[in-house]
CSV table of C-alpha atoms in Angstrom, one decimal:
chain,number,residue,atom,x,y,z
W,1,MET,CA,0.0,0.0,0.0
W,2,LYS,CA,1.3,3.5,-0.9
W,3,LEU,CA,1.9,5.4,2.3
W,4,ASN,CA,-0.4,8.4,2.9
W,5,LEU,CA,2.2,11.1,3.7
W,6,LYS,CA,1.9,14.8,4.3
W,7,LYS,CA,5.7,15.2,4.6
W,8,PRO,CA,8.6,13.0,3.7
W,9,LEU,CA,9.2,9.8,5.7
W,10,ILE,CA,12.7,8.4,6.4
W,11,VAL,CA,12.6,4.6,6.6
W,12,PHE,CA,16.0,3.7,8.1
W,13,ASP,CA,18.2,1.2,9.9
W,14,LEU,CA,21.5,1.4,11.7
W,15,GLU,CA,24.4,-1.0,12.3
W,16,THR,CA,26.5,0.0,15.3
W,17,THR,CA,29.5,-1.1,17.2
W,18,GLY,CA,27.2,-2.3,20.0
W,19,LEU,CA,24.0,-1.7,21.9
W,20,ASP,CA,25.1,1.1,24.3
W,21,ILE,CA,23.2,4.1,23.3
W,22,VAL,CA,25.7,6.6,24.8
W,23,ASN,CA,29.0,4.9,24.0
W,24,ASP,CA,28.6,2.9,20.8
W,25,ARG,CA,28.8,4.4,17.3
W,26,ILE,CA,27.1,4.0,13.9
W,27,ILE,CA,29.0,2.0,11.3
W,28,GLN,CA,26.3,1.9,8.6
W,29,LEU,CA,23.2,4.1,8.1
W,30,SER,CA,20.8,3.2,5.3
W,31,TYR,CA,17.5,4.9,4.5
W,32,ILE,CA,14.7,5.3,2.1
W,33,LYS,CA,13.3,8.8,1.8
W,34,VAL,CA,9.7,8.5,0.7
W,35,TYR,CA,8.0,11.7,-0.5
W,36,PRO,CA,4.3,12.5,-0.4
W,37,ASP,CA,4.1,12.1,-4.1
W,38,GLY,CA,5.5,8.6,-3.9
W,39,LYS,CA,9.0,9.4,-5.0
W,40,GLU,CA,11.7,7.4,-3.3
W,41,GLU,CA,15.4,8.1,-2.6
W,42,ARG,CA,17.7,5.4,-1.3
W,43,GLU,CA,21.1,5.8,0.3
W,44,SER,CA,23.4,3.5,2.3
W,45,LEU,CA,26.4,5.0,4.1
W,46,PHE,CA,29.3,3.4,5.9
W,47,MET,CA,30.9,5.4,8.7
W,48,ASN,CA,34.1,5.3,10.5
W,49,PRO,CA,33.2,4.9,14.2
W,50,GLU,CA,36.6,6.0,15.4
W,51,LYS,CA,36.8,2.9,17.5
W,52,PRO,CA,37.4,-0.8,16.8
W,53,ILE,CA,34.4,-2.8,15.7
W,54,PRO,CA,34.0,-5.8,18.0
W,55,ALA,CA,34.6,-9.2,16.4
W,56,MET,CA,31.1,-10.3,17.4
W,57,VAL,CA,29.6,-7.3,15.5
W,58,SER,CA,31.7,-8.0,12.4
W,59,ASP,CA,30.7,-11.6,12.5
W,60,LEU,CA,27.0,-10.5,12.7
W,61,THR,CA,27.0,-7.7,10.1
W,62,GLY,CA,30.0,-8.6,7.9
W,63,ILE,CA,31.2,-5.0,8.4
W,64,THR,CA,34.9,-4.9,9.3
W,65,ASP,CA,37.4,-2.2,10.5
W,66,GLU,CA,39.0,-2.4,7.0
W,67,MET,CA,35.6,-1.6,5.3
W,68,VAL,CA,35.1,1.6,7.3
W,69,LYS,CA,38.6,2.9,7.9
W,70,ASN,CA,38.5,5.4,5.0
W,71,ALA,CA,34.8,6.2,5.4
W,72,PRO,CA,33.7,9.6,6.7
W,73,THR,CA,32.8,9.9,10.4
W,74,PHE,CA,29.2,10.6,11.5
W,75,LYS,CA,30.3,14.2,12.4
W,76,GLU,CA,31.7,14.7,8.9
W,77,ARG,CA,28.4,13.5,7.4
W,78,SER,CA,26.2,15.2,10.0
W,79,SER,CA,25.4,18.5,8.1
W,80,TYR,CA,24.5,16.5,5.0
W,81,LEU,CA,22.2,14.2,7.0
W,82,ASN,CA,20.7,17.1,8.9
W,83,GLU,CA,19.7,18.6,5.5
W,84,LYS,CA,18.4,15.3,4.2
W,85,PHE,CA,16.3,14.6,7.3
W,86,LYS,CA,15.1,18.1,8.1
W,87,GLY,CA,11.3,18.3,8.1
W,88,CYS,CA,10.8,14.5,7.9
W,89,ASP,CA,9.1,11.8,10.0
W,90,PHE,CA,11.0,8.6,10.8
W,91,ALA,CA,10.1,4.9,10.6
W,92,GLY,CA,12.2,1.9,11.4
W,93,TYR,CA,12.2,-1.5,13.1
W,94,ASN,CA,12.7,-1.2,16.9
W,95,SER,CA,13.7,2.4,16.0
W,96,ASN,CA,12.0,4.1,18.9
W,97,HIS,CA,14.0,2.1,21.4
W,98,PHE,CA,17.4,2.0,19.7
W,99,ASP,CA,18.0,3.6,16.3
W,100,ILE,CA,16.4,7.0,17.1
W,101,PRO,CA,18.2,7.4,20.4
W,102,VAL,CA,21.5,6.4,18.9
W,103,LEU,CA,21.0,8.8,16.0
W,104,ALA,CA,20.0,11.6,18.4
W,105,GLU,CA,23.3,11.0,20.4
W,106,GLU,CA,25.4,11.1,17.2
W,107,PHE,CA,23.8,14.4,16.1
W,108,PHE,CA,24.3,15.9,19.6
W,109,ARG,CA,28.0,14.9,19.6
W,110,ALA,CA,28.3,16.5,16.1
W,111,GLY,CA,27.0,19.8,17.5
W,112,ILE,CA,23.6,19.6,15.7
W,113,ASP,CA,20.4,20.0,17.7
W,114,PHE,CA,18.1,17.8,15.7
W,115,ASP,CA,14.8,17.9,17.5
W,116,PHE,CA,13.1,14.5,17.1
W,117,SER,CA,10.3,15.8,19.3
W,118,LYS,CA,9.0,17.6,16.3
W,119,CYS,CA,8.9,14.4,14.2
W,120,ARG,CA,6.4,11.6,14.1
W,121,LEU,CA,8.3,8.4,15.0
W,122,ILE,CA,6.7,5.2,13.6
W,123,ASP,CA,8.1,1.9,14.7
W,124,ALA,CA,7.1,-1.1,12.5
W,125,GLN,CA,8.2,-3.5,15.2
W,126,THR,CA,5.8,-2.0,17.8
W,127,ILE,CA,3.0,-2.2,15.3
W,128,PHE,CA,3.9,-5.8,14.5
W,129,HIS,CA,4.4,-6.8,18.1
W,130,LYS,CA,1.0,-5.3,19.1
W,131,MET,CA,-0.6,-7.1,16.2
W,132,GLU,CA,1.3,-10.3,15.9
W,133,ARG,CA,4.3,-10.3,18.3
W,134,ARG,CA,7.2,-11.7,16.3
W,135,ASN,CA,10.6,-10.6,14.9
W,136,LEU,CA,11.5,-9.0,11.5
W,137,ALA,CA,12.0,-12.3,9.7
W,138,ALA,CA,8.6,-13.6,10.9
W,139,ALA,CA,7.1,-10.2,10.1
W,140,TYR,CA,8.4,-10.4,6.5
W,141,LYS,CA,7.0,-13.8,6.0
W,142,PHE,CA,3.7,-12.9,7.5
W,143,TYR,CA,3.1,-9.7,5.7
W,144,CYS,CA,5.1,-10.3,2.5
W,145,GLY,CA,4.4,-14.0,2.0
W,146,ARG,CA,8.1,-14.9,1.5
W,147,LYS,CA,11.0,-16.0,3.7
W,148,MET,CA,13.4,-13.1,4.4
W,149,GLU,CA,16.5,-15.2,3.6
W,150,GLU,CA,15.1,-15.8,0.1
W,151,ASP,CA,15.2,-12.1,-0.7
W,152,PHE,CA,17.8,-10.5,1.6
W,153,GLU,CA,21.2,-10.9,3.3
W,154,ALA,CA,20.7,-10.9,7.0
W,155,HIS,CA,22.1,-8.3,9.4
W,156,ARG,CA,22.9,-5.6,6.8
W,157,ALA,CA,21.3,-2.2,7.3
W,158,ASP,CA,20.4,-1.7,3.6
W,159,GLN,CA,18.8,-5.2,3.5
W,160,ASP,CA,16.9,-4.7,6.7
W,161,THR,CA,15.8,-1.3,5.6
W,162,GLU,CA,14.2,-2.7,2.4
W,163,ALA,CA,12.6,-5.5,4.4
W,164,THR,CA,11.2,-3.0,7.0
W,165,TYR,CA,9.8,-0.8,4.2
W,166,ARG,CA,8.0,-3.8,2.7
W,167,VAL,CA,6.7,-4.9,6.1
W,168,LEU,CA,5.3,-1.4,6.9
W,169,GLN,CA,3.5,-1.4,3.5
W,170,GLY,CA,2.2,-5.0,4.2
W,171,GLU,CA,1.0,-4.0,7.6
W,172,LEU,CA,-1.1,-1.2,6.1
W,173,ASP,CA,-2.5,-3.5,3.5
W,174,LYS,CA,-3.5,-6.2,6.1
W,175,TYR,CA,-5.0,-3.7,8.6
W,176,ASN,CA,-6.7,-1.5,6.0
W,177,PRO,CA,-10.0,-0.4,7.7
W,178,ALA,CA,-11.8,-0.8,4.4
W,179,THR,CA,-11.0,-4.5,4.2
W,180,ALA,CA,-10.1,-5.6,7.8
W,181,GLU,CA,-12.2,-8.5,9.0
W,182,GLU,CA,-12.0,-7.4,12.7
W,183,PRO,CA,-12.7,-3.7,13.5
W,184,ASP,CA,-10.3,-3.7,16.5
W,185,ARG,CA,-7.5,-4.9,14.2
W,186,ALA,CA,-7.7,-2.0,11.8
W,187,LEU,CA,-5.1,0.7,11.2
W,188,PRO,CA,-5.7,3.8,9.0
W,189,ASN,CA,-3.0,4.8,6.5
W,190,ASP,CA,-2.2,7.9,8.6
W,191,MET,CA,1.2,8.9,10.0
W,192,ASP,CA,-0.3,10.6,13.1
W,193,VAL,CA,-2.2,7.4,14.0
W,194,LEU,CA,0.8,5.2,13.3
W,195,ALA,CA,3.2,7.3,15.3
W,196,GLU,CA,0.7,7.2,18.3
W,197,PHE,CA,0.2,3.5,17.9
W,198,SER,CA,4.0,3.0,17.9
W,199,LYS,CA,4.4,4.5,21.3
W,200,LEU,CA,4.9,2.0,24.2
W,201,ASN,CA,5.2,4.5,26.9
W,202,ASP,CA,4.8,8.2,27.9
W,203,ASN,CA,8.5,9.0,27.8
W,204,VAL,CA,9.5,12.6,27.3
W,205,ASP,CA,13.2,11.6,26.7
W,206,PHE,CA,14.1,8.4,24.9
W,207,ALA,CA,15.7,6.9,28.1
W,208,GLY,CA,12.5,7.4,30.1
W,209,ARG,CA,14.1,9.5,32.9
W,210,ILE,CA,11.4,12.1,32.4
W,211,VAL,CA,7.8,11.0,31.6
W,212,TRP,CA,4.5,12.7,30.8
W,213,GLN,CA,1.7,12.8,33.5
W,214,ASP,CA,-1.8,14.1,33.4
W,215,MET,CA,-2.3,17.3,35.4
W,216,LYS,CA,-5.0,17.2,38.1
W,217,GLY,CA,-7.0,19.9,39.9
W,218,LYS,CA,-7.5,20.3,43.6
W,219,ASP,CA,-10.5,18.0,43.3
W,220,GLY,CA,-8.4,15.2,41.8
W,221,ASN,CA,-9.9,15.4,38.4
W,222,VAL,CA,-7.8,15.5,35.3
W,223,LEU,CA,-7.5,19.0,33.8
W,224,LEU,CA,-8.5,19.4,30.1
W,225,ASP,CA,-7.2,21.7,27.5
W,226,SER,CA,-9.4,23.8,25.1
W,227,GLY,CA,-9.7,20.7,22.8
W,228,GLY,CA,-10.9,18.5,25.6
W,229,LYS,CA,-7.7,16.5,25.9
W,230,PRO,CA,-5.9,16.0,29.2
W,231,ARG,CA,-3.3,18.7,30.1
W,232,ARG,CA,0.1,17.0,30.7
W,233,GLN,CA,3.3,17.9,32.5
W,234,GLU,CA,6.8,16.4,32.7
W,235,VAL,CA,7.7,14.5,35.9
W,236,PHE,CA,10.9,12.8,36.9
W,237,ASN,CA,10.8,9.0,36.6
W,238,PHE,CA,13.9,8.1,38.8
W,239,GLY,CA,15.8,9.0,41.9
W,240,LYS,CA,14.9,11.1,44.9
W,241,TYR,CA,12.5,13.3,42.9
W,242,LYS,CA,10.6,10.4,41.2
W,243,GLY,CA,7.1,11.5,40.6
W,244,TRP,CA,7.9,15.2,41.1
W,245,VAL,CA,7.0,17.8,38.4
W,246,VAL,CA,10.3,18.7,36.7
W,247,SER,CA,9.6,22.4,36.6
W,248,ASP,CA,8.9,22.4,40.4
W,249,VAL,CA,12.2,20.6,41.1
W,250,LEU,CA,14.2,23.1,38.9
W,251,HIS,CA,12.7,25.9,41.0
W,252,ARG,CA,13.1,24.1,44.3
W,253,ASP,CA,16.6,22.6,43.8
W,254,PRO,CA,18.5,24.4,41.0
W,255,GLY,CA,21.6,22.3,41.7
W,256,TYR,CA,19.8,19.2,40.5
W,257,TYR,CA,20.0,20.5,36.9
W,258,SER,CA,23.8,20.9,37.2
W,259,TRP,CA,24.1,17.5,38.7
W,260,MET,CA,22.2,15.8,35.9
W,261,LEU,CA,24.3,17.6,33.2
W,262,ALA,CA,27.5,16.5,34.9
W,263,SER,CA,26.3,12.9,35.3
W,264,GLU,CA,26.1,9.8,33.0
W,265,PHE,CA,22.7,10.6,31.5
W,266,THR,CA,22.2,10.5,27.7
W,267,ALA,CA,22.6,13.7,25.7
W,268,ASP,CA,19.0,13.5,24.8
W,269,THR,CA,17.9,13.5,28.4
W,270,LYS,CA,20.1,16.5,29.1
W,271,GLN,CA,18.7,18.3,26.0
W,272,VAL,CA,15.1,17.6,27.2
W,273,LEU,CA,15.9,18.9,30.7
W,274,THR,CA,17.6,22.0,29.2
W,275,ARG,CA,14.6,22.8,27.0
W,276,ILE,CA,12.3,22.6,30.1
W,277,ARG,CA,14.6,24.8,32.1
W,278,LEU,CA,14.7,27.4,29.3
W,279,ARG,CA,11.0,27.3,28.9
W,280,GLU,CA,10.5,28.0,32.6
W,281,PHE,CA,13.1,30.7,32.6
W,282,ASN,CA,11.3,32.4,29.7
W,283,LYS,CA,8.0,32.1,31.5
W,284,LYS,CA,9.6,33.8,34.5
W,285,SER,CA,11.1,36.6,32.4
W,286,ASN,CA,7.8,37.3,30.8
């Protein structure tokens, strides 16, 4: 099914030196940029991680130190990728849990403030797990009717990207509201709905250190905005201030902000906290 897009969608996959969001680095980034008119652009980029690729990762992906030693670093490609990705939504497989946080860290280290909070983040794995609960290979067979190994080489970002794109299209075909046999297993071809459906939690930052919480009045009832939706606020989800409203903590204990910036939190968490702090400062100034 052709995707119903209002702005470009980046369908992408990463291969990295490991699974540590903060310390590991991208070695391959592949994406398909799908435009609202249906035009597609594909690119697969190797990157020098500036650190050795573990043998286990090379065995899994087939990507070696030799293959990336002369490739540009992410920082060297960052301005180019920033321009390519600006104004786009993103889709991947397990991307909301891993690929998007890793990409956010890489942009931050490169000195680029790429604000993913302004993007719709669609995770084909979350859609699949909520509907069928299996891995990418099973998803490919289920939605595309073929074994993945018949069409692709496993554990290569460009191959997995193509498979993910086909799975996402297959999901929209299968759960098309016009043809779905069960109304509760229907998904409209709408990026807003798919992004909302892809969410597994109410995290404000990718690591879940700060989460959204409904605001309540003195009577204990949830406060609503002008559109009838619950008003929400950011609260800490860890440590001594767990459950506290972030803005209240920043006013009550200003040193907590400095402590978090100096501690081993992800760059994304620190960015989110800084944006909240600036927002509160501007409120006070006005």
